[in-house]
Amino acid sequence: MGVPIKPSEITPEAVYISRRRFFRDTARLAAASLILSACRPKNTPSPAADASAAYPAPAATGCADELGDALTDYQDVTGYTNYYEFSTDKSGPTRLAANLTTSPWSVAVSGLVDQPHTFDIDEIKALFDQEERIYRMRCVEAWSMVIPWIGFPLKKLLELVKPTSDAKFVRFETLYDPEQMPGQKNSFFPFPYVEGLRLDEAMHSLTLLATGLYGRDLSPQNGAPVRLVVPWKYGFKSIKSIVKIDLVSEMPVSLWMASGPNEYGFYANVNPNVPHPRWSQATERRIGESGRRDTLMFNGYEDEVASLYAGMDLAVNF
Ligand SMILES: Nc1nc2c(c(=O)[nH]1)N[C@H]1C(S)=C(S)[C@@H](COP(=O)(O)O)O[C@H]1N2
Ligand SMILES: [Mo]
């Protein structure tokens, strides 16, 4: 299918002429301009008028991740999602989540903490500086993307509520509202969606609470208004539309552990050497690319996170 050229992609004449002058100038500047245009991924939206003023510009930190991998198209990031509360197919959530009420919204943080607090979503955005982070997202189904998130380290929120010394794990819960989330009427999955992290994983500086992507508020199908992003783990750990965060002493049972304990473990670290019972995890399909690429240990974040699992058998603790 042909992709129609959008008016925004056609270079206005004035820009074209000044660009020609620019190219005549010096080779060095010409090279810089090539880098700039290569940096603009196809179909990048301009910043939304309603985006929080505190948000950095889209892809403020660059056009690619730290490995040089290009950002995945905005259309793919928002059009190809997993959100079982709405639909089990990839395009369903885009349509079915469109009217999810994301304001007002609050996130209750409690359990083994000295200062339990229920945060309003606006409070969350005001309290914590929102920064852009470009992360690879690797789904357990063996597809992947590169996404410019907006958010802040979960660690900052946890420090505010002050976990007690008994707190060993963090348990997250998604909104439960079958009227708004038709997929929750499917009794096959034990909704609400629950996920968990060990406290040290939750406190790791890569672990993000995201409120936006591509310089705008999160779209509902991507987990608005606030979701977790843990880039070295399979995507299902990155729970969407969070309403509850509890500090607990025991390892939480996630929705996926409850529905398929032989297939989905608690850790779910991306690992090319440990196959899923029904498929290999050695390679993956990067959305927007043809062919397959090798899957990287810990999704390419090995230097940052391997020490969290020192001495653990990752085939047993999968
Ligand atoms: N509440 C909830 N969170 C969820 C899911 C879900 O179905 N429900 N799907 C997970 C899966 S399997 C993946 S791969 C990622 C996908 O995030 P994305 O759709 O924003 O790319 O979200 C995860 N978070
Ligand atoms: Mo996934």
mmCIF file of C-alpha atoms and ligand atoms in Angstrom:
data_model
loop_
_atom_site.group_PDB
_atom_site.id
_atom_site.type_symbol
_atom_site.label_atom_id
_atom_site.label_comp_id
_atom_site.label_asym_id
_atom_site.label_seq_id
_atom_site.Cartn_x
_atom_site.Cartn_y
_atom_site.Cartn_z
ATOM 1 C CA MET A 1 0.000 0.000 0.000
ATOM 2 C CA GLY A 2 1.381 3.408 -0.964
ATOM 3 C CA VAL A 3 1.881 5.977 1.752
ATOM 4 C CA PRO A 4 0.437 9.344 0.705
ATOM 5 C CA ILE A 5 2.848 12.273 1.039
ATOM 6 C CA LYS A 6 1.615 14.633 3.722
ATOM 7 C CA PRO A 7 1.734 18.398 3.073
ATOM 8 C CA SER A 8 4.079 18.683 6.041
ATOM 9 C CA GLU A 9 6.614 16.466 4.277
ATOM 10 C CA ILE A 10 6.833 18.683 1.196
ATOM 11 C CA THR A 11 9.615 21.211 1.567
ATOM 12 C CA PRO A 12 8.318 24.759 1.137
ATOM 13 C CA GLU A 13 10.109 26.629 -1.658
ATOM 14 C CA ALA A 14 11.695 29.193 0.641
ATOM 15 C CA VAL A 15 13.187 26.489 2.773
ATOM 16 C CA TYR A 16 14.346 24.684 -0.358
ATOM 17 C CA ILE A 17 16.112 27.776 -1.689
ATOM 18 C CA SER A 18 17.770 28.616 1.599
ATOM 19 C CA ARG A 19 18.790 25.008 1.908
ATOM 20 C CA ARG A 20 20.513 25.219 -1.505
ATOM 21 C CA ARG A 21 22.391 28.297 -0.358
ATOM 22 C CA PHE A 22 23.201 26.415 2.811
ATOM 23 C CA PHE A 23 24.613 23.495 0.872
ATOM 24 C CA ARG A 24 26.815 25.839 -1.189
ATOM 25 C CA ASP A 25 28.270 27.289 2.007
ATOM 26 C CA THR A 26 30.537 24.697 3.507
ATOM 27 C CA ALA A 27 30.779 20.971 3.504
ATOM 28 C CA ARG A 28 30.766 20.944 7.251
ATOM 29 C CA LEU A 29 27.399 22.696 7.486
ATOM 30 C CA ALA A 30 25.984 20.490 4.752
ATOM 31 C CA ALA A 31 26.961 17.443 6.749
ATOM 32 C CA ALA A 32 25.257 18.902 9.799
ATOM 33 C CA SER A 33 22.044 19.433 7.858
ATOM 34 C CA LEU A 34 22.072 15.840 6.672
ATOM 35 C CA ILE A 35 22.333 14.691 10.241
ATOM 36 C CA LEU A 36 19.408 16.911 11.192
ATOM 37 C CA SER A 37 17.133 15.524 8.493
ATOM 38 C CA ALA A 38 18.182 11.964 9.228
ATOM 39 C CA CYS A 39 17.263 12.688 12.836
ATOM 40 C CA ARG A 40 13.642 13.358 12.089
ATOM 41 C CA PRO A 41 11.813 10.025 12.063
ATOM 42 C CA LYS A 42 8.982 9.650 9.578
ATOM 43 C CA ASN A 43 5.517 10.576 10.829
ATOM 44 C CA THR A 44 6.738 12.365 13.927
ATOM 45 C CA PRO A 45 3.893 14.488 15.245
ATOM 46 C CA SER A 46 4.529 18.091 16.095
ATOM 47 C CA PRO A 47 4.210 18.747 19.826
ATOM 48 C CA ALA A 48 0.565 18.684 20.790
ATOM 49 C CA ALA A 49 -1.001 22.030 21.624
ATOM 50 C CA ASP A 50 -2.366 20.458 24.784
ATOM 51 C CA ALA A 51 0.936 18.882 25.802
ATOM 52 C CA SER A 52 2.136 19.969 29.194
ATOM 53 C CA ALA A 53 4.475 22.939 28.905
ATOM 54 C CA ALA A 54 6.873 21.032 31.128
ATOM 55 C CA TYR A 55 7.391 18.402 28.432
ATOM 56 C CA PRO A 56 10.618 18.496 26.461
ATOM 57 C CA ALA A 57 10.354 18.662 22.664
ATOM 58 C CA PRO A 58 9.920 15.310 20.905
ATOM 59 C CA ALA A 59 13.156 13.384 20.706
ATOM 60 C CA ALA A 60 14.951 16.167 22.559
ATOM 61 C CA THR A 61 17.672 13.715 23.441
ATOM 62 C CA GLY A 62 18.278 12.730 19.826
ATOM 63 C CA CYS A 63 16.887 10.777 16.924
ATOM 64 C CA ALA A 64 18.013 7.336 17.993
ATOM 65 C CA ASP A 65 18.739 5.303 21.063
ATOM 66 C CA GLU A 66 22.264 5.002 22.469
ATOM 67 C CA LEU A 67 22.947 2.055 20.141
ATOM 68 C CA GLY A 68 22.055 4.177 17.102
ATOM 69 C CA ASP A 69 18.730 2.434 16.483
ATOM 70 C CA ALA A 70 16.132 4.762 14.935
ATOM 71 C CA LEU A 71 12.935 5.683 16.742
ATOM 72 C CA THR A 72 9.912 3.613 15.773
ATOM 73 C CA ASP A 73 7.264 5.585 13.844
ATOM 74 C CA TYR A 74 4.709 7.360 16.029
ATOM 75 C CA GLN A 75 1.994 5.647 13.979
ATOM 76 C CA ASP A 76 3.346 2.230 14.935
ATOM 77 C CA VAL A 77 3.952 3.111 18.592
ATOM 78 C CA THR A 78 0.340 4.266 18.951
ATOM 79 C CA GLY A 79 -1.283 1.919 16.424
ATOM 80 C CA TYR A 80 0.244 -1.453 17.346
ATOM 81 C CA THR A 81 -0.210 -2.051 21.064
ATOM 82 C CA ASN A 82 -0.919 -4.734 23.623
ATOM 83 C CA TYR A 83 -3.687 -3.719 26.025
ATOM 84 C CA TYR A 84 -5.830 -6.727 26.899
ATOM 85 C CA GLU A 85 -8.284 -4.670 28.943
ATOM 86 C CA PHE A 86 -9.514 -3.406 25.570
ATOM 87 C CA SER A 87 -8.682 -6.025 22.981
ATOM 88 C CA THR A 88 -6.304 -8.887 22.303
ATOM 89 C CA ASP A 89 -5.491 -7.650 18.826
ATOM 90 C CA LYS A 90 -2.902 -4.993 18.127
ATOM 91 C CA SER A 91 -5.064 -2.307 16.543
ATOM 92 C CA GLY A 92 -8.129 -2.776 18.773
ATOM 93 C CA PRO A 93 -6.940 -0.688 21.751
ATOM 94 C CA THR A 94 -6.331 2.391 19.564
ATOM 95 C CA ARG A 95 -10.052 2.550 18.808
ATOM 96 C CA LEU A 96 -11.530 1.011 21.966
ATOM 97 C CA ALA A 97 -9.442 2.974 24.491
ATOM 98 C CA ALA A 98 -9.982 6.344 22.798
ATOM 99 C CA ASN A 99 -12.579 7.494 25.321
ATOM 100 C CA LEU A 100 -10.939 6.204 28.490
ATOM 101 C CA THR A 101 -11.366 8.812 31.222
ATOM 102 C CA THR A 102 -7.827 9.718 32.279
ATOM 103 C CA SER A 103 -8.654 12.906 34.182
ATOM 104 C CA PRO A 104 -9.380 13.038 37.047
ATOM 105 C CA TRP A 105 -7.031 10.155 37.903
ATOM 106 C CA SER A 106 -5.264 9.229 41.076
ATOM 107 C CA VAL A 107 -2.591 6.752 42.067
ATOM 108 C CA ALA A 108 -2.747 5.422 45.643
ATOM 109 C CA VAL A 109 0.706 4.586 47.012
ATOM 110 C CA SER A 110 0.620 2.631 50.256
ATOM 111 C CA GLY A 111 1.546 -0.603 51.996
ATOM 112 C CA LEU A 112 4.891 -0.810 53.810
ATOM 113 C CA VAL A 113 5.702 2.915 53.696
ATOM 114 C CA ASP A 114 6.037 5.653 56.315
ATOM 115 C CA GLN A 115 4.170 8.265 54.257
ATOM 116 C CA PRO A 116 1.293 6.706 52.276
ATOM 117 C CA HIS A 117 -0.086 9.179 49.763
ATOM 118 C CA THR A 118 -2.680 9.300 47.008
ATOM 119 C CA PHE A 119 -1.269 11.310 44.133
ATOM 120 C CA ASP A 120 -3.453 13.164 41.692
ATOM 121 C CA ILE A 121 -2.104 12.835 38.140
ATOM 122 C CA ASP A 122 -1.541 16.609 37.917
ATOM 123 C CA GLU A 123 0.364 16.456 41.199
ATOM 124 C CA ILE A 124 2.557 13.701 39.757
ATOM 125 C CA LYS A 125 3.392 15.825 36.718
ATOM 126 C CA ALA A 126 4.101 18.889 38.836
ATOM 127 C CA LEU A 127 6.119 17.179 41.567
ATOM 128 C CA PHE A 128 8.515 15.244 39.365
ATOM 129 C CA ASP A 129 10.521 16.805 36.528
ATOM 130 C CA GLN A 130 9.456 15.116 33.315
ATOM 131 C CA GLU A 131 12.365 14.053 31.114
ATOM 132 C CA GLU A 132 12.663 12.285 27.794
ATOM 133 C CA ARG A 133 14.122 8.750 27.730
ATOM 134 C CA ILE A 134 14.574 6.762 24.547
ATOM 135 C CA TYR A 135 14.209 3.063 25.369
ATOM 136 C CA ARG A 136 13.962 -0.165 23.432
ATOM 137 C CA MET A 137 10.739 -2.069 24.164
ATOM 138 C CA ARG A 138 10.929 -5.837 23.616
ATOM 139 C CA CYS A 139 7.655 -7.758 23.800
ATOM 140 C CA VAL A 140 7.802 -11.397 24.900
ATOM 141 C CA GLU A 141 6.080 -12.132 21.551
ATOM 142 C CA ALA A 142 9.440 -11.244 19.880
ATOM 143 C CA TRP A 143 8.669 -7.873 18.321
ATOM 144 C CA SER A 144 10.339 -4.653 19.447
ATOM 145 C CA MET A 145 10.260 -0.880 19.116
ATOM 146 C CA VAL A 146 12.337 2.173 20.072
ATOM 147 C CA ILE A 147 10.162 4.670 21.942
ATOM 148 C CA PRO A 148 10.877 8.223 23.168
ATOM 149 C CA TRP A 149 9.076 8.229 26.507
ATOM 150 C CA ILE A 150 8.427 11.199 28.763
ATOM 151 C CA GLY A 151 8.512 10.429 32.454
ATOM 152 C CA PHE A 152 10.546 10.303 35.640
ATOM 153 C CA PRO A 153 12.368 7.656 37.663
ATOM 154 C CA LEU A 154 9.972 5.619 39.848
ATOM 155 C CA LYS A 155 12.668 5.901 42.501
ATOM 156 C CA LYS A 156 11.767 9.572 43.081
ATOM 157 C CA LEU A 157 8.169 8.730 43.946
ATOM 158 C CA LEU A 158 9.181 5.820 46.180
ATOM 159 C CA GLU A 159 11.644 7.997 48.078
ATOM 160 C CA LEU A 160 8.841 10.427 48.828
ATOM 161 C CA VAL A 161 6.627 7.797 50.492
ATOM 162 C CA LYS A 162 9.582 6.239 52.344
ATOM 163 C CA PRO A 163 9.459 2.422 52.150
ATOM 164 C CA THR A 164 9.947 0.723 55.534
ATOM 165 C CA SER A 165 12.712 -1.845 56.065
ATOM 166 C CA ASP A 166 10.138 -4.643 55.604
ATOM 167 C CA ALA A 167 9.357 -3.547 52.046
ATOM 168 C CA LYS A 168 10.987 -5.964 49.588
ATOM 169 C CA PHE A 169 8.771 -5.747 46.483
ATOM 170 C CA VAL A 170 6.554 -3.256 44.684
ATOM 171 C CA ARG A 171 3.123 -4.310 43.428
ATOM 172 C CA PHE A 172 1.351 -2.323 40.688
ATOM 173 C CA GLU A 173 -2.293 -2.467 39.660
ATOM 174 C CA THR A 174 -4.130 -1.181 36.572
ATOM 175 C CA LEU A 175 -7.590 0.401 36.710
ATOM 176 C CA TYR A 176 -10.419 -2.119 37.027
ATOM 177 C CA ASP A 177 -13.516 -0.749 35.268
ATOM 178 C CA PRO A 178 -15.231 -3.249 32.945
ATOM 179 C CA GLU A 179 -17.651 -0.560 31.740
ATOM 180 C CA GLN A 180 -14.752 1.419 30.283
ATOM 181 C CA MET A 181 -12.532 -1.568 29.591
ATOM 182 C CA PRO A 182 -14.609 -4.132 27.690
ATOM 183 C CA GLY A 183 -11.783 -6.689 27.619
ATOM 184 C CA GLN A 184 -12.141 -7.044 31.407
ATOM 185 C CA LYS A 185 -15.438 -8.858 30.790
ATOM 186 C CA ASN A 186 -13.308 -11.671 29.344
ATOM 187 C CA SER A 187 -13.068 -14.042 32.292
ATOM 188 C CA PHE A 188 -10.006 -15.837 30.903
ATOM 189 C CA PHE A 189 -7.679 -13.271 32.478
ATOM 190 C CA PRO A 190 -7.767 -12.534 36.221
ATOM 191 C CA PHE A 191 -8.163 -8.746 35.972
ATOM 192 C CA PRO A 192 -7.176 -6.274 37.291
ATOM 193 C CA TYR A 193 -3.776 -6.451 35.614
ATOM 194 C CA VAL A 194 -1.108 -6.751 38.300
ATOM 195 C CA GLU A 195 2.667 -6.532 37.977
ATOM 196 C CA GLY A 196 5.570 -6.475 40.383
ATOM 197 C CA LEU A 197 9.235 -5.621 40.780
ATOM 198 C CA ARG A 198 11.806 -6.348 43.424
ATOM 199 C CA LEU A 199 12.473 -3.156 45.390
ATOM 200 C CA ASP A 200 16.013 -2.800 44.000
ATOM 201 C CA GLU A 201 14.661 -3.166 40.443
ATOM 202 C CA ALA A 202 12.032 -0.533 41.186
ATOM 203 C CA MET A 203 14.710 1.806 42.574
ATOM 204 C CA HIS A 204 16.996 1.354 39.546
ATOM 205 C CA SER A 205 17.576 4.611 37.697
ATOM 206 C CA LEU A 206 16.373 3.116 34.364
ATOM 207 C CA THR A 207 12.936 2.261 35.798
ATOM 208 C CA LEU A 208 10.513 4.927 34.641
ATOM 209 C CA LEU A 209 6.986 6.052 35.351
ATOM 210 C CA ALA A 210 5.933 7.416 31.962
ATOM 211 C CA THR A 211 3.296 10.089 31.410
ATOM 212 C CA GLY A 212 4.011 10.787 27.746
ATOM 213 C CA LEU A 213 5.683 9.750 24.523
ATOM 214 C CA TYR A 214 6.924 11.677 21.500
ATOM 215 C CA GLY A 215 6.607 14.911 23.462
ATOM 216 C CA ARG A 216 2.884 14.591 24.196
ATOM 217 C CA ASP A 217 0.691 13.044 26.838
ATOM 218 C CA LEU A 218 0.428 9.252 26.634
ATOM 219 C CA SER A 219 -2.336 8.090 24.346
ATOM 220 C CA PRO A 220 -4.878 5.874 26.118
ATOM 221 C CA GLN A 221 -3.812 2.751 24.238
ATOM 222 C CA ASN A 222 -0.232 3.248 25.494
ATOM 223 C CA GLY A 223 -1.325 3.384 29.134
ATOM 224 C CA ALA A 224 -2.493 6.934 29.864
ATOM 225 C CA PRO A 225 -2.237 8.740 32.114
ATOM 226 C CA VAL A 226 0.699 6.955 33.794
ATOM 227 C CA ARG A 227 2.408 3.607 33.168
ATOM 228 C CA LEU A 228 5.549 1.766 34.119
ATOM 229 C CA VAL A 229 8.488 1.294 31.719
ATOM 230 C CA VAL A 230 11.167 -1.261 32.619
ATOM 231 C CA PRO A 231 13.307 -1.451 29.469
ATOM 232 C CA TRP A 232 15.408 -4.533 30.287
ATOM 233 C CA LYS A 233 12.346 -6.728 30.879
ATOM 234 C CA TYR A 234 9.740 -8.118 28.496
ATOM 235 C CA GLY A 235 7.056 -5.559 27.721
ATOM 236 C CA PHE A 236 4.360 -7.189 29.840
ATOM 237 C CA LYS A 237 6.129 -5.984 33.001
ATOM 238 C CA SER A 238 5.517 -2.383 31.865
ATOM 239 C CA ILE A 239 2.009 -2.135 33.289
ATOM 240 C CA LYS A 240 -0.345 0.517 31.901
ATOM 241 C CA SER A 241 -2.831 2.970 33.448
ATOM 242 C CA ILE A 242 -1.729 2.460 37.061
ATOM 243 C CA VAL A 243 -4.092 3.302 39.939
ATOM 244 C CA LYS A 244 -2.336 1.550 42.822
ATOM 245 C CA ILE A 245 1.265 1.032 43.946
ATOM 246 C CA ASP A 246 1.890 -1.028 47.079
ATOM 247 C CA LEU A 247 5.132 -1.751 48.894
ATOM 248 C CA VAL A 248 4.962 -5.357 50.103
ATOM 249 C CA SER A 249 7.140 -7.994 51.758
ATOM 250 C CA GLU A 250 6.276 -10.968 49.506
ATOM 251 C CA MET A 251 6.792 -11.415 45.762
ATOM 252 C CA PRO A 252 3.550 -10.289 44.060
ATOM 253 C CA VAL A 253 1.768 -12.684 41.699
ATOM 254 C CA SER A 254 1.361 -10.921 38.368
ATOM 255 C CA LEU A 255 -1.575 -11.447 36.012
ATOM 256 C CA TRP A 256 0.722 -13.391 33.682
ATOM 257 C CA MET A 257 2.115 -15.614 36.452
ATOM 258 C CA ALA A 258 -1.454 -16.375 37.512
ATOM 259 C CA SER A 259 -2.603 -17.219 33.981
ATOM 260 C CA GLY A 260 0.490 -19.156 32.789
ATOM 261 C CA PRO A 261 3.123 -19.858 35.450
ATOM 262 C CA ASN A 262 5.080 -22.209 33.166
ATOM 263 C CA GLU A 263 5.350 -19.537 30.490
ATOM 264 C CA TYR A 264 5.674 -16.272 32.395
ATOM 265 C CA GLY A 265 7.923 -15.810 35.395
ATOM 266 C CA PHE A 266 8.242 -12.935 37.837
ATOM 267 C CA TYR A 267 11.571 -11.642 36.523
ATOM 268 C CA ALA A 268 10.865 -11.679 32.769
ATOM 269 C CA ASN A 269 14.288 -10.264 31.942
ATOM 270 C CA VAL A 270 14.919 -10.121 28.199
ATOM 271 C CA ASN A 271 17.238 -13.066 27.557
ATOM 272 C CA PRO A 272 18.108 -14.503 24.128
ATOM 273 C CA ASN A 273 19.381 -17.721 25.774
ATOM 274 C CA VAL A 274 16.189 -18.677 27.583
ATOM 275 C CA PRO A 275 13.442 -19.599 25.109
ATOM 276 C CA HIS A 276 9.775 -19.123 25.826
ATOM 277 C CA PRO A 277 8.244 -22.632 26.043
ATOM 278 C CA ARG A 278 6.565 -22.059 22.674
ATOM 279 C CA TRP A 279 9.183 -20.033 20.750
ATOM 280 C CA SER A 280 12.819 -18.948 20.671
ATOM 281 C CA GLN A 281 13.815 -15.579 22.108
ATOM 282 C CA ALA A 282 17.142 -15.476 20.216
ATOM 283 C CA THR A 283 15.912 -13.004 17.595
ATOM 284 C CA GLU A 284 13.216 -10.385 17.246
ATOM 285 C CA ARG A 285 11.302 -8.369 14.664
ATOM 286 C CA ARG A 286 11.864 -4.618 14.996
ATOM 287 C CA ILE A 287 8.601 -2.941 13.971
ATOM 288 C CA GLY A 288 9.233 -0.945 10.768
ATOM 289 C CA GLU A 289 12.156 -3.146 9.666
ATOM 290 C CA SER A 290 12.215 -6.203 7.473
ATOM 291 C CA GLY A 291 14.039 -9.309 8.588
ATOM 292 C CA ARG A 292 15.045 -10.087 12.152
ATOM 293 C CA ARG A 293 17.757 -8.873 14.470
ATOM 294 C CA ASP A 294 19.504 -10.586 17.347
ATOM 295 C CA THR A 295 17.950 -10.104 20.764
ATOM 296 C CA LEU A 296 20.389 -8.556 23.230
ATOM 297 C CA MET A 297 20.932 -9.766 26.798
ATOM 298 C CA PHE A 298 18.799 -7.618 29.109
ATOM 299 C CA ASN A 299 17.567 -5.898 25.925
ATOM 300 C CA GLY A 300 20.942 -4.160 25.600
ATOM 301 C CA TYR A 301 20.997 -2.785 29.173
ATOM 302 C CA GLU A 302 23.334 -5.484 30.512
ATOM 303 C CA ASP A 303 26.019 -3.068 31.754
ATOM 304 C CA GLU A 304 23.440 -1.192 33.809
ATOM 305 C CA VAL A 305 21.423 -4.061 35.290
ATOM 306 C CA ALA A 306 23.375 -7.357 35.260
ATOM 307 C CA SER A 307 24.621 -6.751 38.821
ATOM 308 C CA LEU A 308 21.010 -6.921 40.089
ATOM 309 C CA TYR A 309 21.023 -10.641 39.229
ATOM 310 C CA ALA A 310 24.548 -11.644 40.275
ATOM 311 C CA GLY A 311 24.614 -15.284 41.340
ATOM 312 C CA MET A 312 21.074 -16.000 40.126
ATOM 313 C CA ASP A 313 20.317 -18.761 37.611
ATOM 314 C CA LEU A 314 18.359 -16.808 35.008
ATOM 315 C CA ALA A 315 16.974 -19.981 33.409
ATOM 316 C CA VAL A 316 15.328 -20.877 36.725
ATOM 317 C CA ASN A 317 14.424 -17.319 37.737
ATOM 318 C CA PHE A 318 12.955 -16.546 34.311
HETATM 319 N N1 LIG B 1 -2.626 -3.038 31.978
HETATM 320 C C1 LIG B 1 -1.924 -3.569 30.950
HETATM 321 N N2 LIG B 1 -0.628 -3.255 30.826
HETATM 322 C C2 LIG B 1 0.094 -3.787 29.798
HETATM 323 C C3 LIG B 1 -0.490 -4.707 28.898
HETATM 324 C C4 LIG B 1 -1.869 -5.018 29.067
HETATM 325 O O1 LIG B 1 -2.473 -5.808 28.310
HETATM 326 N N3 LIG B 1 -2.552 -4.411 30.106
HETATM 327 N N4 LIG B 1 0.277 -5.279 27.901
HETATM 328 C C5 LIG B 1 1.718 -5.355 28.166
HETATM 329 C C6 LIG B 1 2.491 -5.827 27.027
HETATM 330 S S1 LIG B 1 2.360 -7.477 26.652
HETATM 331 C C7 LIG B 1 3.359 -5.014 26.363
HETATM 332 S S2 LIG B 1 4.370 -5.627 25.135
HETATM 333 C C8 LIG B 1 3.407 -3.563 26.634
HETATM 334 C C9 LIG B 1 3.181 -2.816 25.357
HETATM 335 O O2 LIG B 1 3.271 -1.428 25.525
HETATM 336 P P1 LIG B 1 2.863 -0.512 24.302
HETATM 337 O O3 LIG B 1 1.582 -1.066 23.755
HETATM 338 O O4 LIG B 1 2.737 0.869 24.826
HETATM 339 O O5 LIG B 1 3.987 -0.648 23.290
HETATM 340 O O6 LIG B 1 2.440 -3.137 27.584
HETATM 341 C C10 LIG B 1 2.272 -4.027 28.672
HETATM 342 N N5 LIG B 1 1.409 -3.435 29.672
HETATM 343 MO MO MO B 2 4.131 -7.947 25.326
#
